[in-house]
PDB file of C-alpha atoms and ligand atoms in Angstrom:
ATOM      1  CA  UNK A   1      -3.298 -10.735 -13.745  1.00 86.00           C
ATOM      2  CA  UNK A   2      -5.655 -11.188 -10.839  1.00 92.00           C
ATOM      3  CA  UNK A   3      -5.465 -13.923  -8.179  1.00 96.00           C
ATOM      4  CA  UNK A   4      -9.026 -15.032  -7.358  1.00 96.00           C
ATOM      5  CA  UNK A   5      -7.955 -16.010  -3.821  1.00 97.00           C
ATOM      6  CA  UNK A   6      -6.232 -12.692  -3.020  1.00 98.00           C
ATOM      7  CA  UNK A   7      -8.049 -10.280  -0.699  1.00 98.00           C
ATOM      8  CA  UNK A   8      -6.248  -7.250  -2.166  1.00 98.00           C
ATOM      9  CA  UNK A   9      -7.150  -8.306  -5.725  1.00 98.00           C
ATOM     10  CA  UNK A  10     -10.767  -8.460  -4.531  1.00 98.00           C
ATOM     11  CA  UNK A  11     -10.473  -4.977  -2.993  1.00 98.00           C
ATOM     12  CA  UNK A  12      -8.930  -3.608  -6.212  1.00 98.00           C
ATOM     13  CA  UNK A  13     -11.790  -5.110  -8.214  1.00 97.00           C
ATOM     14  CA  UNK A  14     -14.418  -3.710  -5.838  1.00 97.00           C
ATOM     15  CA  UNK A  15     -15.576  -7.196  -4.837  1.00 97.00           C
ATOM     16  CA  UNK A  16     -14.596  -6.566  -1.193  1.00 98.00           C
ATOM     17  CA  UNK A  17     -15.434  -3.171   0.264  1.00 98.00           C
ATOM     18  CA  UNK A  18     -12.759  -0.835   1.549  1.00 98.00           C
ATOM     19  CA  UNK A  19     -12.322   2.882   2.054  1.00 98.00           C
ATOM     20  CA  UNK A  20     -10.572   3.831  -1.166  1.00 98.00           C
ATOM     21  CA  UNK A  21      -8.723   7.156  -1.103  1.00 98.00           C
ATOM     22  CA  UNK A  22      -7.203   7.056  -4.590  1.00 97.00           C
ATOM     23  CA  UNK A  23      -7.378   4.833  -7.648  1.00 98.00           C
ATOM     24  CA  UNK A  24      -6.365   4.930 -11.267  1.00 98.00           C
ATOM     25  CA  UNK A  25      -5.643   2.430 -14.038  1.00 97.00           C
ATOM     26  CA  UNK A  26      -2.573   1.017 -12.290  1.00 98.00           C
ATOM     27  CA  UNK A  27      -2.880   1.494  -8.526  1.00 98.00           C
ATOM     28  CA  UNK A  28      -5.451   1.525  -5.731  1.00 98.00           C
ATOM     29  CA  UNK A  29      -4.993   3.144  -2.305  1.00 98.00           C
ATOM     30  CA  UNK A  30      -7.293   2.253   0.584  1.00 98.00           C
ATOM     31  CA  UNK A  31      -7.358   2.601   4.356  1.00 98.00           C
ATOM     32  CA  UNK A  32      -5.733  -0.195   6.328  1.00 98.00           C
ATOM     33  CA  UNK A  33      -8.266  -2.254   8.313  1.00 98.00           C
ATOM     34  CA  UNK A  34      -5.916  -2.261  11.318  1.00 98.00           C
ATOM     35  CA  UNK A  35      -4.519   1.284  11.389  1.00 98.00           C
ATOM     36  CA  UNK A  36      -1.230   1.838  13.207  1.00 98.00           C
ATOM     37  CA  UNK A  37      -1.241   5.630  12.835  1.00 98.00           C
ATOM     38  CA  UNK A  38      -3.805   8.413  12.297  1.00 98.00           C
ATOM     39  CA  UNK A  39      -3.174   7.977   8.555  1.00 98.00           C
ATOM     40  CA  UNK A  40      -2.600   4.387   7.478  1.00 98.00           C
ATOM     41  CA  UNK A  41      -3.234   3.677   3.828  1.00 99.00           C
ATOM     42  CA  UNK A  42      -2.151   0.760   1.658  1.00 99.00           C
ATOM     43  CA  UNK A  43      -1.101   1.439  -1.927  1.00 99.00           C
ATOM     44  CA  UNK A  44      -1.270  -1.604  -4.197  1.00 98.00           C
ATOM     45  CA  UNK A  45      -0.914  -2.399  -7.880  1.00 98.00           C
ATOM     46  CA  UNK A  46      -4.087  -3.657  -9.547  1.00 98.00           C
ATOM     47  CA  UNK A  47      -1.942  -6.440 -10.982  1.00 98.00           C
ATOM     48  CA  UNK A  48      -1.285  -9.322  -8.601  1.00 98.00           C
ATOM     49  CA  UNK A  49       2.401  -9.231  -7.614  1.00 98.00           C
ATOM     50  CA  UNK A  50       3.217 -11.221  -4.476  1.00 98.00           C
ATOM     51  CA  UNK A  51       5.806  -8.867  -2.995  1.00 98.00           C
ATOM     52  CA  UNK A  52       8.440  -6.285  -3.841  1.00 98.00           C
ATOM     53  CA  UNK A  53      10.946  -9.033  -4.559  1.00 98.00           C
ATOM     54  CA  UNK A  54       8.659 -10.271  -7.348  1.00 97.00           C
ATOM     55  CA  UNK A  55       8.282  -6.827  -8.935  1.00 98.00           C
ATOM     56  CA  UNK A  56       9.863  -6.447 -12.365  1.00 98.00           C
ATOM     57  CA  UNK A  57       8.275  -3.320 -13.802  1.00 98.00           C
ATOM     58  CA  UNK A  58      10.110  -0.106 -12.820  1.00 98.00           C
ATOM     59  CA  UNK A  59       7.306   2.085 -14.091  1.00 98.00           C
ATOM     60  CA  UNK A  60       4.762   0.368 -11.851  1.00 98.00           C
ATOM     61  CA  UNK A  61       6.989   0.585  -8.762  1.00 98.00           C
ATOM     62  CA  UNK A  62       7.470   4.279  -9.515  1.00 98.00           C
ATOM     63  CA  UNK A  63       3.728   4.777  -9.801  1.00 98.00           C
ATOM     64  CA  UNK A  64       3.232   3.093  -6.415  1.00 98.00           C
ATOM     65  CA  UNK A  65       5.838   5.368  -4.801  1.00 98.00           C
ATOM     66  CA  UNK A  66       4.336   8.492  -6.355  1.00 98.00           C
ATOM     67  CA  UNK A  67       0.838   7.413  -5.313  1.00 98.00           C
ATOM     68  CA  UNK A  68       2.090   6.887  -1.742  1.00 98.00           C
ATOM     69  CA  UNK A  69       3.480  10.422  -1.659  1.00 98.00           C
ATOM     70  CA  UNK A  70       0.279  11.769  -3.162  1.00 98.00           C
ATOM     71  CA  UNK A  71      -1.858  10.051  -0.521  1.00 98.00           C
ATOM     72  CA  UNK A  72       0.261  11.566   2.264  1.00 98.00           C
ATOM     73  CA  UNK A  73       0.252  15.011   0.647  1.00 98.00           C
ATOM     74  CA  UNK A  74      -3.496  14.959  -0.011  1.00 98.00           C
ATOM     75  CA  UNK A  75      -4.101  14.010   3.633  1.00 98.00           C
ATOM     76  CA  UNK A  76      -2.098  17.054   4.719  1.00 98.00           C
ATOM     77  CA  UNK A  77       1.118  15.331   5.800  1.00 98.00           C
ATOM     78  CA  UNK A  78       3.432  16.481   3.034  1.00 97.00           C
ATOM     79  CA  UNK A  79       5.338  18.889   5.289  1.00 96.00           C
ATOM     80  CA  UNK A  80       4.995  17.159   8.655  1.00 96.00           C
ATOM     81  CA  UNK A  81       6.256  13.901   7.219  1.00 98.00           C
ATOM     82  CA  UNK A  82       5.202  10.353   6.671  1.00 98.00           C
ATOM     83  CA  UNK A  83       6.634   6.868   6.387  1.00 98.00           C
ATOM     84  CA  UNK A  84       6.340   4.438   3.473  1.00 98.00           C
ATOM     85  CA  UNK A  85       6.963   0.759   4.258  1.00 98.00           C
ATOM     86  CA  UNK A  86       6.901  -2.323   2.041  1.00 98.00           C
ATOM     87  CA  UNK A  87       7.161  -5.448   4.178  1.00 98.00           C
ATOM     88  CA  UNK A  88       8.521  -8.244   2.004  1.00 98.00           C
ATOM     89  CA  UNK A  89       8.631 -11.810   3.241  1.00 97.00           C
ATOM     90  CA  UNK A  90       8.270 -13.449   6.650  1.00 97.00           C
ATOM     91  CA  UNK A  91      11.106 -11.694   8.506  1.00 97.00           C
ATOM     92  CA  UNK A  92       9.541  -8.344   7.601  1.00 97.00           C
ATOM     93  CA  UNK A  93       6.129  -9.516   8.768  1.00 96.00           C
ATOM     94  CA  UNK A  94       4.390  -9.478   5.392  1.00 98.00           C
ATOM     95  CA  UNK A  95       0.963 -10.996   6.035  1.00 98.00           C
ATOM     96  CA  UNK A  96      -0.804 -10.356   2.713  1.00 98.00           C
ATOM     97  CA  UNK A  97       1.034 -11.719  -0.342  1.00 98.00           C
ATOM     98  CA  UNK A  98       0.072  -8.889  -2.703  1.00 98.00           C
ATOM     99  CA  UNK A  99       2.634  -6.077  -3.017  1.00 98.00           C
ATOM    100  CA  UNK A 100       1.621  -3.084  -0.914  1.00 98.00           C
ATOM    101  CA  UNK A 101       3.195   0.101   0.356  1.00 98.00           C
ATOM    102  CA  UNK A 102       2.013   1.192   3.795  1.00 98.00           C
ATOM    103  CA  UNK A 103       1.671   4.978   4.053  1.00 98.00           C
ATOM    104  CA  UNK A 104       1.766   6.027   7.717  1.00 98.00           C
ATOM    105  CA  UNK A 105       1.499   9.539   9.130  1.00 98.00           C
ATOM    106  CA  UNK A 106       0.142  11.619  11.962  1.00 98.00           C
ATOM    107  CA  UNK A 107       2.569  10.658  14.717  1.00 97.00           C
ATOM    108  CA  UNK A 108       6.357  10.373  15.104  1.00 96.00           C
ATOM    109  CA  UNK A 109       7.903   7.034  14.096  1.00 97.00           C
ATOM    110  CA  UNK A 110      10.874   5.375  15.759  1.00 96.00           C
ATOM    111  CA  UNK A 111      14.035   4.460  13.877  1.00 97.00           C
ATOM    112  CA  UNK A 112      15.240   1.784  13.545  1.00 96.00           C
ATOM    113  CA  UNK A 113      11.882   0.054  13.234  1.00 93.00           C
ATOM    114  CA  UNK A 114      11.081  -2.798  15.579  1.00 86.00           C
TER     115      UNK A 114
HETATM  116  P1  DGP B   1       1.571  -6.595   5.940  1.00 67.11           P
HETATM  117  O1  DGP B   1       1.595  -7.182   7.317  1.00 67.11           O
HETATM  118  O2  DGP B   1       2.747  -5.680   5.657  1.00 67.11           O
HETATM  119  O3  DGP B   1       1.385  -7.660   4.879  1.00 67.11           O
HETATM  120  O4  DGP B   1       0.284  -5.656   5.903  1.00 67.11           O
HETATM  121  C1  DGP B   1      -0.980  -6.116   5.576  1.00 67.11           C
HETATM  122  C2  DGP B   1      -1.967  -5.065   6.035  1.00 67.11           C
HETATM  123  O5  DGP B   1      -3.196  -5.321   5.379  1.00 67.11           O
HETATM  124  C3  DGP B   1      -2.266  -5.065   7.529  1.00 67.11           C
HETATM  125  O6  DGP B   1      -1.843  -3.814   8.079  1.00 67.11           O
HETATM  126  C4  DGP B   1      -3.775  -5.217   7.635  1.00 67.11           C
HETATM  127  C5  DGP B   1      -4.250  -4.952   6.230  1.00 67.11           C
HETATM  128  N1  DGP B   1      -5.391  -5.732   5.804  1.00 67.11           N
HETATM  129  C6  DGP B   1      -5.472  -7.099   5.782  1.00 67.11           C
HETATM  130  N2  DGP B   1      -6.661  -7.472   5.292  1.00 67.11           N
HETATM  131  C7  DGP B   1      -7.337  -6.332   4.974  1.00 67.11           C
HETATM  132  C8  DGP B   1      -8.624  -6.075   4.423  1.00 67.11           C
HETATM  133  O7  DGP B   1      -9.406  -6.978   4.101  1.00 67.11           O
HETATM  134  N3  DGP B   1      -8.974  -4.768   4.245  1.00 67.11           N
HETATM  135  C9  DGP B   1      -8.127  -3.734   4.577  1.00 67.11           C
HETATM  136  N4  DGP B   1      -8.566  -2.484   4.359  1.00 67.11           N
HETATM  137  N5  DGP B   1      -6.904  -3.954   5.095  1.00 67.11           N
HETATM  138  C10 DGP B   1      -6.527  -5.228   5.297  1.00 67.11           C
END
Protein backbone atom coordinates (compact mmCIF):
# COMPACT_ATOMS: atom_id res chain seq x y z
CA UNK A 1 0.00 0.00 0.00
CA UNK A 2 1.11 3.51 -0.81
CA UNK A 3 0.42 6.64 1.27
CA UNK A 4 -0.29 9.52 -1.13
CA UNK A 5 1.01 12.04 1.44
CA UNK A 6 4.31 10.22 2.11
CA UNK A 7 7.47 11.69 0.58
CA UNK A 8 9.25 8.31 0.56
CA UNK A 9 6.28 6.65 -1.18
CA UNK A 10 6.57 9.39 -3.81
CA UNK A 11 10.31 8.75 -4.17
CA UNK A 12 9.71 4.99 -4.49
CA UNK A 13 7.12 5.64 -7.20
CA UNK A 14 9.42 8.03 -9.06
CA UNK A 15 7.06 10.97 -8.51
CA UNK A 16 9.73 12.85 -6.53
CA UNK A 17 13.28 12.75 -7.86
CA UNK A 18 16.12 11.27 -5.86
CA UNK A 19 19.48 9.69 -6.56
CA UNK A 20 18.55 6.03 -6.56
CA UNK A 21 21.44 3.60 -6.07
CA UNK A 22 19.48 0.34 -6.01
CA UNK A 23 15.90 -0.77 -6.54
CA UNK A 24 13.98 -3.97 -7.04
CA UNK A 25 10.41 -5.19 -6.60
CA UNK A 26 10.49 -4.78 -2.82
CA UNK A 27 13.01 -2.09 -1.85
CA UNK A 28 14.44 1.22 -3.05
CA UNK A 29 17.75 2.74 -1.93
CA UNK A 30 18.50 6.41 -2.54
CA UNK A 31 20.94 9.04 -1.32
CA UNK A 32 19.90 10.98 1.77
CA UNK A 33 19.17 14.65 1.01
CA UNK A 34 21.06 15.69 4.16
CA UNK A 35 24.10 13.39 4.19
CA UNK A 36 25.84 12.83 7.52
CA UNK A 37 28.72 10.79 6.09
CA UNK A 38 30.49 10.38 2.73
CA UNK A 39 28.05 7.53 2.03
CA UNK A 40 24.54 8.13 3.35
CA UNK A 41 21.83 6.10 1.69
CA UNK A 42 18.28 5.34 2.81
CA UNK A 43 16.87 1.88 2.15
CA UNK A 44 13.07 1.72 2.20
CA UNK A 45 10.34 -0.78 1.41
CA UNK A 46 8.12 0.16 -1.52
CA UNK A 47 5.19 -0.66 0.74
CA UNK A 48 4.25 2.10 3.17
CA UNK A 49 5.16 0.95 6.69
CA UNK A 50 5.39 3.77 9.24
CA UNK A 51 8.36 2.47 11.22
CA UNK A 52 10.18 -0.66 12.31
CA UNK A 53 7.71 -1.15 15.15
CA UNK A 54 4.93 -1.48 12.55
CA UNK A 55 6.81 -4.06 10.47
CA UNK A 56 5.28 -7.53 10.44
CA UNK A 57 6.90 -9.25 7.47
CA UNK A 58 10.22 -10.94 8.33
CA UNK A 59 11.07 -11.50 4.69
CA UNK A 60 10.76 -7.80 3.91
CA UNK A 61 12.87 -6.75 6.90
CA UNK A 62 15.49 -9.26 5.79
CA UNK A 63 15.46 -7.84 2.28
CA UNK A 64 15.98 -4.33 3.68
CA UNK A 65 18.96 -5.51 5.76
CA UNK A 66 20.51 -7.35 2.82
CA UNK A 67 19.96 -4.35 0.55
CA UNK A 68 21.66 -2.11 3.14
CA UNK A 69 24.70 -4.39 3.17
CA UNK A 70 24.71 -4.53 -0.61
CA UNK A 71 24.65 -0.73 -0.90
CA UNK A 72 27.64 -0.46 1.45
CA UNK A 73 29.53 -3.24 -0.32
CA UNK A 74 28.83 -1.84 -3.79
CA UNK A 75 30.09 1.57 -2.64
CA UNK A 76 33.35 -0.05 -1.54
CA UNK A 77 32.80 -0.05 2.23
CA UNK A 78 32.33 -3.76 2.81
CA UNK A 79 35.73 -4.18 4.48
CA UNK A 80 36.22 -0.74 6.02
CA UNK A 81 32.83 -0.90 7.68
CA UNK A 82 29.54 0.88 7.77
CA UNK A 83 26.64 1.59 10.09
CA UNK A 84 22.96 0.73 9.57
CA UNK A 85 20.45 2.71 11.65
CA UNK A 86 16.66 2.56 11.82
CA UNK A 87 15.35 5.45 13.90
CA UNK A 88 11.93 4.49 15.22
CA UNK A 89 9.73 7.00 16.98
CA UNK A 90 10.31 10.44 18.49
CA UNK A 91 13.02 9.57 21.03
CA UNK A 92 15.12 8.13 18.21
CA UNK A 93 14.58 11.22 16.09
CA UNK A 94 12.55 9.60 13.32
CA UNK A 95 11.42 12.48 11.11
CA UNK A 96 9.91 10.63 8.13
CA UNK A 97 7.18 8.11 9.05
CA UNK A 98 8.08 5.54 6.38
CA UNK A 99 10.39 2.73 7.53
CA UNK A 100 13.96 3.38 6.42
CA UNK A 101 17.40 2.04 7.17
CA UNK A 102 20.17 4.63 7.05
CA UNK A 103 23.39 3.23 5.57
CA UNK A 104 26.35 5.37 6.66
CA UNK A 105 30.00 4.90 5.76
CA UNK A 106 33.22 6.68 4.93
CA UNK A 107 34.19 7.93 8.38
CA UNK A 108 34.46 6.47 11.89
CA UNK A 109 31.28 6.52 13.99
CA UNK A 110 31.10 7.03 17.73
CA UNK A 111 29.51 4.51 20.08
CA UNK A 112 27.22 4.92 21.91
CA UNK A 113 25.38 7.17 19.47
CA UNK A 114 24.33 10.61 20.62
P1 LIG B 1 15.00 10.05 10.11
O1 LIG B 1 15.31 11.32 10.84
O2 LIG B 1 15.68 8.84 10.71
O3 LIG B 1 13.51 9.87 9.91
O4 LIG B 1 15.65 10.23 8.66
C1 LIG B 1 14.99 10.83 7.60
C2 LIG B 1 16.04 11.17 6.57
O5 LIG B 1 15.37 11.42 5.35
C3 LIG B 1 16.87 12.41 6.86
O6 LIG B 1 18.24 12.02 7.01
C4 LIG B 1 16.70 13.31 5.65
C5 LIG B 1 16.07 12.39 4.63
N1 LIG B 1 15.11 13.01 3.75
C6 LIG B 1 13.97 13.67 4.13
N2 LIG B 1 13.30 14.08 3.05
C7 LIG B 1 14.00 13.65 1.96
C8 LIG B 1 13.79 13.77 0.55
O7 LIG B 1 12.81 14.34 0.07
N3 LIG B 1 14.73 13.20 -0.26
C9 LIG B 1 15.83 12.54 0.25
N4 LIG B 1 16.70 12.02 -0.64
N5 LIG B 1 16.04 12.41 1.57
C10 LIG B 1 15.14 12.97 2.40
